[in-house]
Short mmCIF file of C-alpha atoms in Angstrom, two decimals:
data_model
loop_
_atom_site.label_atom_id
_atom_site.label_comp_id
_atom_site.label_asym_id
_atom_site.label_seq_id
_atom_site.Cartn_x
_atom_site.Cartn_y
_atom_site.Cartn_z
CA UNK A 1 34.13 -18.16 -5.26
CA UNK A 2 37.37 -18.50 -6.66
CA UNK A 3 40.98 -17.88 -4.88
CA UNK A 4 41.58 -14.76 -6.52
CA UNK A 5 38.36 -13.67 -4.43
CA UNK A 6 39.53 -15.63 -1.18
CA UNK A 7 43.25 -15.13 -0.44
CA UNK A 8 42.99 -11.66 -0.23
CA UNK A 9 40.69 -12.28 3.12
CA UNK A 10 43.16 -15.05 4.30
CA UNK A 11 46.43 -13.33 4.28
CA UNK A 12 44.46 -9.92 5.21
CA UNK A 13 43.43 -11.51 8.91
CA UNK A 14 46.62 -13.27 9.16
CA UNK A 15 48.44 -9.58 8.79
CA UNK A 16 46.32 -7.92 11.10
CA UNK A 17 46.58 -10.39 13.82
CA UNK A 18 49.87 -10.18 13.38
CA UNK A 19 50.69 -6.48 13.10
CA UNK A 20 48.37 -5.25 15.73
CA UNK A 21 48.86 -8.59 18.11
CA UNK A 22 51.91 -10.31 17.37
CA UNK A 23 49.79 -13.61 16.98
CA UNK A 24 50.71 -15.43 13.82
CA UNK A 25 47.90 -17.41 12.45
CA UNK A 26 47.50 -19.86 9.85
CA UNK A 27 43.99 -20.42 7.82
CA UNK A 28 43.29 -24.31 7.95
CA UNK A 29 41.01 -26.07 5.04
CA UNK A 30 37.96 -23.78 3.41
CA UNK A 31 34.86 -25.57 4.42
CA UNK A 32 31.71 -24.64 2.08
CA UNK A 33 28.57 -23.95 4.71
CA UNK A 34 25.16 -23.89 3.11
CA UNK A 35 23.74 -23.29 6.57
CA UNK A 36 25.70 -24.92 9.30
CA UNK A 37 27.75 -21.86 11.11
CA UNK A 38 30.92 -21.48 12.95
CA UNK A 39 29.89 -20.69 17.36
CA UNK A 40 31.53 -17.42 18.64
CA UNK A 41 31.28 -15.83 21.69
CA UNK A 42 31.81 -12.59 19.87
CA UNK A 43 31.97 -11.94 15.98
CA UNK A 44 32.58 -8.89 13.86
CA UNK A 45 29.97 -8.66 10.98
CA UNK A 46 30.88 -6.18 7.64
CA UNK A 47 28.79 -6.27 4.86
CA UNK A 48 30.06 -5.43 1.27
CA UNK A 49 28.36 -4.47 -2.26
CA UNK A 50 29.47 -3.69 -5.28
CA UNK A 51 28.73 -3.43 -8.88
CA UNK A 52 29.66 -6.86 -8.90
CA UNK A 53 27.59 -7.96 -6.21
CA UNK A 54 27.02 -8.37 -2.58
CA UNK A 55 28.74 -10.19 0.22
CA UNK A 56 29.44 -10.35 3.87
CA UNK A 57 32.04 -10.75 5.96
CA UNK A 58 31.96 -12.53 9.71
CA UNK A 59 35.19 -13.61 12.18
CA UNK A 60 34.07 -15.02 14.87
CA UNK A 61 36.11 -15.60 18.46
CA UNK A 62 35.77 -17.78 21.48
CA UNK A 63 36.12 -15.62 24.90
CA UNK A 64 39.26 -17.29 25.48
CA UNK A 65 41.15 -16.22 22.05
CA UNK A 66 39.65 -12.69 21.95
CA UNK A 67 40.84 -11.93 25.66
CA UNK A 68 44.33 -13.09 24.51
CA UNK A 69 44.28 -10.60 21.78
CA UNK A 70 43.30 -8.16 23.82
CA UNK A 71 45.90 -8.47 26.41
CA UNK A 72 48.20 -8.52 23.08
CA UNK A 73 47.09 -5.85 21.26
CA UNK A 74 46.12 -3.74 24.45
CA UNK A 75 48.66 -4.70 27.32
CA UNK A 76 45.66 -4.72 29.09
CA UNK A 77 43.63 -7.97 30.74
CA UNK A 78 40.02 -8.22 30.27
CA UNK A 79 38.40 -10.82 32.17
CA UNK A 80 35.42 -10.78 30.05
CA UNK A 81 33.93 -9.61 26.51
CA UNK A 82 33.53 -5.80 28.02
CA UNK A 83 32.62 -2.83 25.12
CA UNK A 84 36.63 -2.48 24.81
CA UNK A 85 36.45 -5.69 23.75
CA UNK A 86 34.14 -5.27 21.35
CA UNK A 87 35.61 -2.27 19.75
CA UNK A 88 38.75 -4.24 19.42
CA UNK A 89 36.68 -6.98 17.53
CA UNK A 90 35.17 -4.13 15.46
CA UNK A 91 38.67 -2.65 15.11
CA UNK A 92 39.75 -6.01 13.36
CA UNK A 93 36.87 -6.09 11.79
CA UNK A 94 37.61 -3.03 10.06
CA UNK A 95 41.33 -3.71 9.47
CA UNK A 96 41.01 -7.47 8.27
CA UNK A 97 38.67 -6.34 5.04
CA UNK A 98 40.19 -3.06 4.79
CA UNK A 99 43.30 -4.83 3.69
CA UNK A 100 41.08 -7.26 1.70
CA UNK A 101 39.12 -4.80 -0.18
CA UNK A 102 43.08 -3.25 -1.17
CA UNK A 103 44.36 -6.45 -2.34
CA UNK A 104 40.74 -7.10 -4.04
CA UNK A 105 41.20 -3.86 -5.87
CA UNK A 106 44.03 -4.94 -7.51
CA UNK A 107 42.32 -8.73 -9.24
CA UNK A 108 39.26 -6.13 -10.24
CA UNK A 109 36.81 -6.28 -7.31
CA UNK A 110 35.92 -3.06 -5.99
CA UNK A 111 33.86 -2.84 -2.95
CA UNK A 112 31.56 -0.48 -0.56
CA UNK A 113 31.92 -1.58 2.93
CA UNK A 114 29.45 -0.72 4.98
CA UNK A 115 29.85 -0.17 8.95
CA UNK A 116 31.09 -3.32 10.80
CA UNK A 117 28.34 -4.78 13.96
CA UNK A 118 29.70 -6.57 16.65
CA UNK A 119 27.91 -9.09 18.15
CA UNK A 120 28.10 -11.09 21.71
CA UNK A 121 26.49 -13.82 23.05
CA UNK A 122 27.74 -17.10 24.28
CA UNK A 123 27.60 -19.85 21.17
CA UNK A 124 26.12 -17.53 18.94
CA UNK A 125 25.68 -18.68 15.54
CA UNK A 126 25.37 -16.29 11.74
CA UNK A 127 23.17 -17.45 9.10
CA UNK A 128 24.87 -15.71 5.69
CA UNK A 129 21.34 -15.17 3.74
CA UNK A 130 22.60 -15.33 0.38
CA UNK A 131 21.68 -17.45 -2.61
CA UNK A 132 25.40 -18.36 -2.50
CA UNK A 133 27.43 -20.97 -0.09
CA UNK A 134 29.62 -19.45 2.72
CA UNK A 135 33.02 -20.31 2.90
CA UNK A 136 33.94 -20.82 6.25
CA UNK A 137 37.89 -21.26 7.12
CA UNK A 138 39.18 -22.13 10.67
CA UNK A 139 42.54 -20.51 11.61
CA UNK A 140 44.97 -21.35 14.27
CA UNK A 141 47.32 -19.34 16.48
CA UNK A 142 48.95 -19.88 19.60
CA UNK A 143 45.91 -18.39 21.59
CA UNK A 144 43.72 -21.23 20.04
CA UNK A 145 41.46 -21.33 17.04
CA UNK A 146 39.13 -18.89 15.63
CA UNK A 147 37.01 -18.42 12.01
CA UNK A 148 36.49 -16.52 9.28
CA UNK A 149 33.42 -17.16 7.19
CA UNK A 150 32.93 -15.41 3.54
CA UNK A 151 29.72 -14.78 1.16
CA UNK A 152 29.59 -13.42 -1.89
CA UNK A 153 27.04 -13.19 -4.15
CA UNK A 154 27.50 -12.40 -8.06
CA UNK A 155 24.91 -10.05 -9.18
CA UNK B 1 19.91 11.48 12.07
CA UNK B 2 16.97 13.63 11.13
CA UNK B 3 13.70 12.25 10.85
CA UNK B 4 13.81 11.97 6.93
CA UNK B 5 16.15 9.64 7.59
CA UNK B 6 14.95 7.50 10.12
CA UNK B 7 11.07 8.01 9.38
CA UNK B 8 11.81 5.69 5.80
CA UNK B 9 12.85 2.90 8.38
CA UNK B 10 9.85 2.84 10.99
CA UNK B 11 7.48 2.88 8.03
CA UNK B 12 9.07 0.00 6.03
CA UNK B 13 9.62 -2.48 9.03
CA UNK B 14 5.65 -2.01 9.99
CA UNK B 15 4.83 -2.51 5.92
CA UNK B 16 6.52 -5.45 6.12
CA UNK B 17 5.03 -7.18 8.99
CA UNK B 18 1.28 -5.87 8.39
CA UNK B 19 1.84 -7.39 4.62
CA UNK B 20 3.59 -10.20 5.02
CA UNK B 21 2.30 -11.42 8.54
CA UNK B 22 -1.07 -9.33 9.01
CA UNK B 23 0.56 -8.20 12.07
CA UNK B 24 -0.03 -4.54 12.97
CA UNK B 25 3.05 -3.23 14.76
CA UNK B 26 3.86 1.08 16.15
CA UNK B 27 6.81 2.25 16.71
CA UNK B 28 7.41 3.46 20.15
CA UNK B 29 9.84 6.60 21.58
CA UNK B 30 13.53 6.15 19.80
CA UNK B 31 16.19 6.28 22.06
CA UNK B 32 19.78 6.75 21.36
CA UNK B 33 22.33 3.93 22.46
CA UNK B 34 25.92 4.71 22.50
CA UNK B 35 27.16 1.63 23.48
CA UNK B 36 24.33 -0.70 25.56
CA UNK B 37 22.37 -2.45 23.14
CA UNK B 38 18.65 -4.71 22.71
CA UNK B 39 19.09 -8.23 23.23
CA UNK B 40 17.45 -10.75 20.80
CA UNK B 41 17.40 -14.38 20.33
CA UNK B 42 17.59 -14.00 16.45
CA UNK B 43 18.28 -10.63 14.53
CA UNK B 44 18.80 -9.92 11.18
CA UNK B 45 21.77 -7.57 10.23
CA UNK B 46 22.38 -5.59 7.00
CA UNK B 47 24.79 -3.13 5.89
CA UNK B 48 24.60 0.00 3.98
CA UNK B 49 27.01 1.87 2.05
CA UNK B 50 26.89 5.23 -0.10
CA UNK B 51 28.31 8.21 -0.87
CA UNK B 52 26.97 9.98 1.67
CA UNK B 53 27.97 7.67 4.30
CA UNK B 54 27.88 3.88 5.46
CA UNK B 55 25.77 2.20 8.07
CA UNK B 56 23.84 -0.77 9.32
CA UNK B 57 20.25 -2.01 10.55
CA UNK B 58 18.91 -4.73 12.54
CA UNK B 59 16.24 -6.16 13.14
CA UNK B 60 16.11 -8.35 16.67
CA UNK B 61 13.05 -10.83 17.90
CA UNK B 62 12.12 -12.67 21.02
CA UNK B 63 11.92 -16.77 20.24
CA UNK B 64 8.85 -16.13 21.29
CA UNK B 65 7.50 -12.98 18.90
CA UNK B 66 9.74 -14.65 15.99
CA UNK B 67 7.65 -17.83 16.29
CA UNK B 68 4.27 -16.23 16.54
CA UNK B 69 5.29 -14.03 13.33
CA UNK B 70 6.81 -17.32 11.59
CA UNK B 71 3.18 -19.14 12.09
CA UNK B 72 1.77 -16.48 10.11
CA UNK B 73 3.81 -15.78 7.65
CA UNK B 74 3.79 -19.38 6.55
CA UNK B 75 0.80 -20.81 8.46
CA UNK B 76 3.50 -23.80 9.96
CA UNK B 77 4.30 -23.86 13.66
CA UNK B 78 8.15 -24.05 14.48
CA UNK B 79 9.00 -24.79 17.92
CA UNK B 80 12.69 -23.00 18.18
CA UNK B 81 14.25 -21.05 16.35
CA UNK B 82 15.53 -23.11 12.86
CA UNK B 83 16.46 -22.73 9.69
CA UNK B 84 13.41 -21.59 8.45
CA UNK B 85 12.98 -19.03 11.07
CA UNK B 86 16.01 -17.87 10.04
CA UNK B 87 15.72 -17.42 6.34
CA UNK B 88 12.46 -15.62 7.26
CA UNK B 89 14.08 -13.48 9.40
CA UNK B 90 16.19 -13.04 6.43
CA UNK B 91 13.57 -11.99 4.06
CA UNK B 92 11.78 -9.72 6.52
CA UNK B 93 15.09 -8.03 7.03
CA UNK B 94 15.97 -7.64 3.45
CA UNK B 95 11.91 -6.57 2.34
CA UNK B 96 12.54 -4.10 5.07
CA UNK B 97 15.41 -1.99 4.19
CA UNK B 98 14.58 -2.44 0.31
CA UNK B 99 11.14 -0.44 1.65
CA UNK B 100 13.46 2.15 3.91
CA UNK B 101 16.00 2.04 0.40
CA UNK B 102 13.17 2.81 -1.64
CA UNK B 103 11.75 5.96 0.22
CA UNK B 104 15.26 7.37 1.05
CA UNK B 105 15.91 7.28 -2.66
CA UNK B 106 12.73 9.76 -2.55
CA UNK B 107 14.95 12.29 0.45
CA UNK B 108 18.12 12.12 -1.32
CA UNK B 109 19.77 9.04 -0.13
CA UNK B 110 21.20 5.86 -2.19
CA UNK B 111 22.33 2.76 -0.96
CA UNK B 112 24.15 -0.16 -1.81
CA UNK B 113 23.03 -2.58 0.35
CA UNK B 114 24.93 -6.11 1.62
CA UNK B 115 23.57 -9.29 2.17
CA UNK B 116 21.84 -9.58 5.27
CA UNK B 117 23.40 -11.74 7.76
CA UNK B 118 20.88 -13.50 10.78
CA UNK B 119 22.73 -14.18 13.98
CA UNK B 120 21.15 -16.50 16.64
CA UNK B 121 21.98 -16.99 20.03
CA UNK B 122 20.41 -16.47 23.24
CA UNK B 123 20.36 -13.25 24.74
CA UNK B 124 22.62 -11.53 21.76
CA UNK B 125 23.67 -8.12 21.53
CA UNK B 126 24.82 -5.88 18.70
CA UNK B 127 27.47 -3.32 19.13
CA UNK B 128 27.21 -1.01 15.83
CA UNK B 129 30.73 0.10 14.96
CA UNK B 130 30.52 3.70 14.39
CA UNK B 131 31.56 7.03 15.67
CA UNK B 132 27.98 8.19 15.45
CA UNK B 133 25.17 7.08 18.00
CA UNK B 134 22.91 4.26 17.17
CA UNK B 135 19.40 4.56 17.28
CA UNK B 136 17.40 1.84 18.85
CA UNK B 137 13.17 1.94 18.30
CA UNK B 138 11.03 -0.82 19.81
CA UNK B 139 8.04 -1.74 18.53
CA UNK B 140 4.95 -3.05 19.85
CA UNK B 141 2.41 -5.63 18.60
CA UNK B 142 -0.12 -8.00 19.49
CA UNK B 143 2.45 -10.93 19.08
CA UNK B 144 4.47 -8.42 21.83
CA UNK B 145 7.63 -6.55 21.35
CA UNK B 146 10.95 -6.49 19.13
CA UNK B 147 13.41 -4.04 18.40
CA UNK B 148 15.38 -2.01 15.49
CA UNK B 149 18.85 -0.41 15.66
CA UNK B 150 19.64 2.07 12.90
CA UNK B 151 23.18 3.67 12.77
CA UNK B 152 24.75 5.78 10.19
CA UNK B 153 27.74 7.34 10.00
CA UNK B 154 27.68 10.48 7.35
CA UNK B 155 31.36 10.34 5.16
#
């Protein structure tokens, strides 16, 4: 994966985060993961395919930095990952590779997304089952760190 | 959904599993989950987009049914749930929806399907993003119980 394929994910989360929750972020150093995987308490999932091949698309929270969002983007305090919460994961989800999938259009990748899953569960870990390495990149905000991880697969 | 549509699914998954594993599984009553969902300890999650629509499937095991199924599949006993259990859970996820991809092509439908992604993680659940319902079929065996979740959400 190159960084034409990348940055477009990078800067996507980093707008959403801060559009819909006033949290500026900043995406550390890309780790590659062959099968080692970032723990969430609660991750958005979004798979993509293409022409050009297949992918998929995880960012994954600790309770503590997803309830901060929440109260952010909601004005609301959860005190745990409820279903709001979880449609607010899937609602970034949605946003964060919308926008990448836009900016992707324009370096010549043009995707199908398919519907995002949300999934909870203390220390959960995702297994990307591609031929291909994941790229997994930590960001931090001022609610504390959380990660993206990206797979694509050429086909 | 209509039962061309989810009928593709039930057929494939038990395929799979009597081929692969020699394990003999029925599907039991589907139920529709709006927002509750089955927990696993390892699922595999793929996403499907078309034309018509976008979705997602999953595919969610007990350690303990995963394990039983991983012995014989490859004839090697795994004590938790590893990489290898993973991968397979992969594969069986992937062999699965090609089947279901391969007899909706025969109803009308046509997918471009994403990688699959395995999550694992005690106790998990999977919140499908989508305006329409999810559909969530258990299945019995002799290696006991696991679970699909089949959502899709026309365009």
């Amino acid at each position: 994966m190159n960084a034409n394929f990348i940055n477009p994910f990078l800067s996507s989360v980093s707008n959403v985060l801060a559009t819909m929750a006033q949290t500026e972020s900043q995406a550390g150093p890309l780790s590659l993961k062959k099968d080692a995987t970032a723990c969430g308490d609660v991750s958005g999932i979004i798979g993509m395919s293409s022409p050009q091949g297949k992918g998929s698309f995880a960012i994954s929270f600790s309770e503590g930095v997803v309830l901060a969002i929440t109260q952010r983007m909601l004005g609301e305090e959860h005190t745990e990952i409820d279903s709001t919460v979880t449609d607010l994961v899937g609602e970034v989800t949605n946003m964060a590779i919308g926008g990448a999938k836009q900016l992707l259009a324009d370096t010549g990748y043009d995707f199908g997304l398919a519907s995002p899953v949300v999934v909870r569960g203390k220390d959960h870990k995702i297994d990307h089952q591609s031929k291909k390495a994941t790229l997994l990149i930590p960001f931090t905000s001022d609610v504390g760190e959380f990660f993206i991880e990206v797979n694509f697969e050429p086909s």
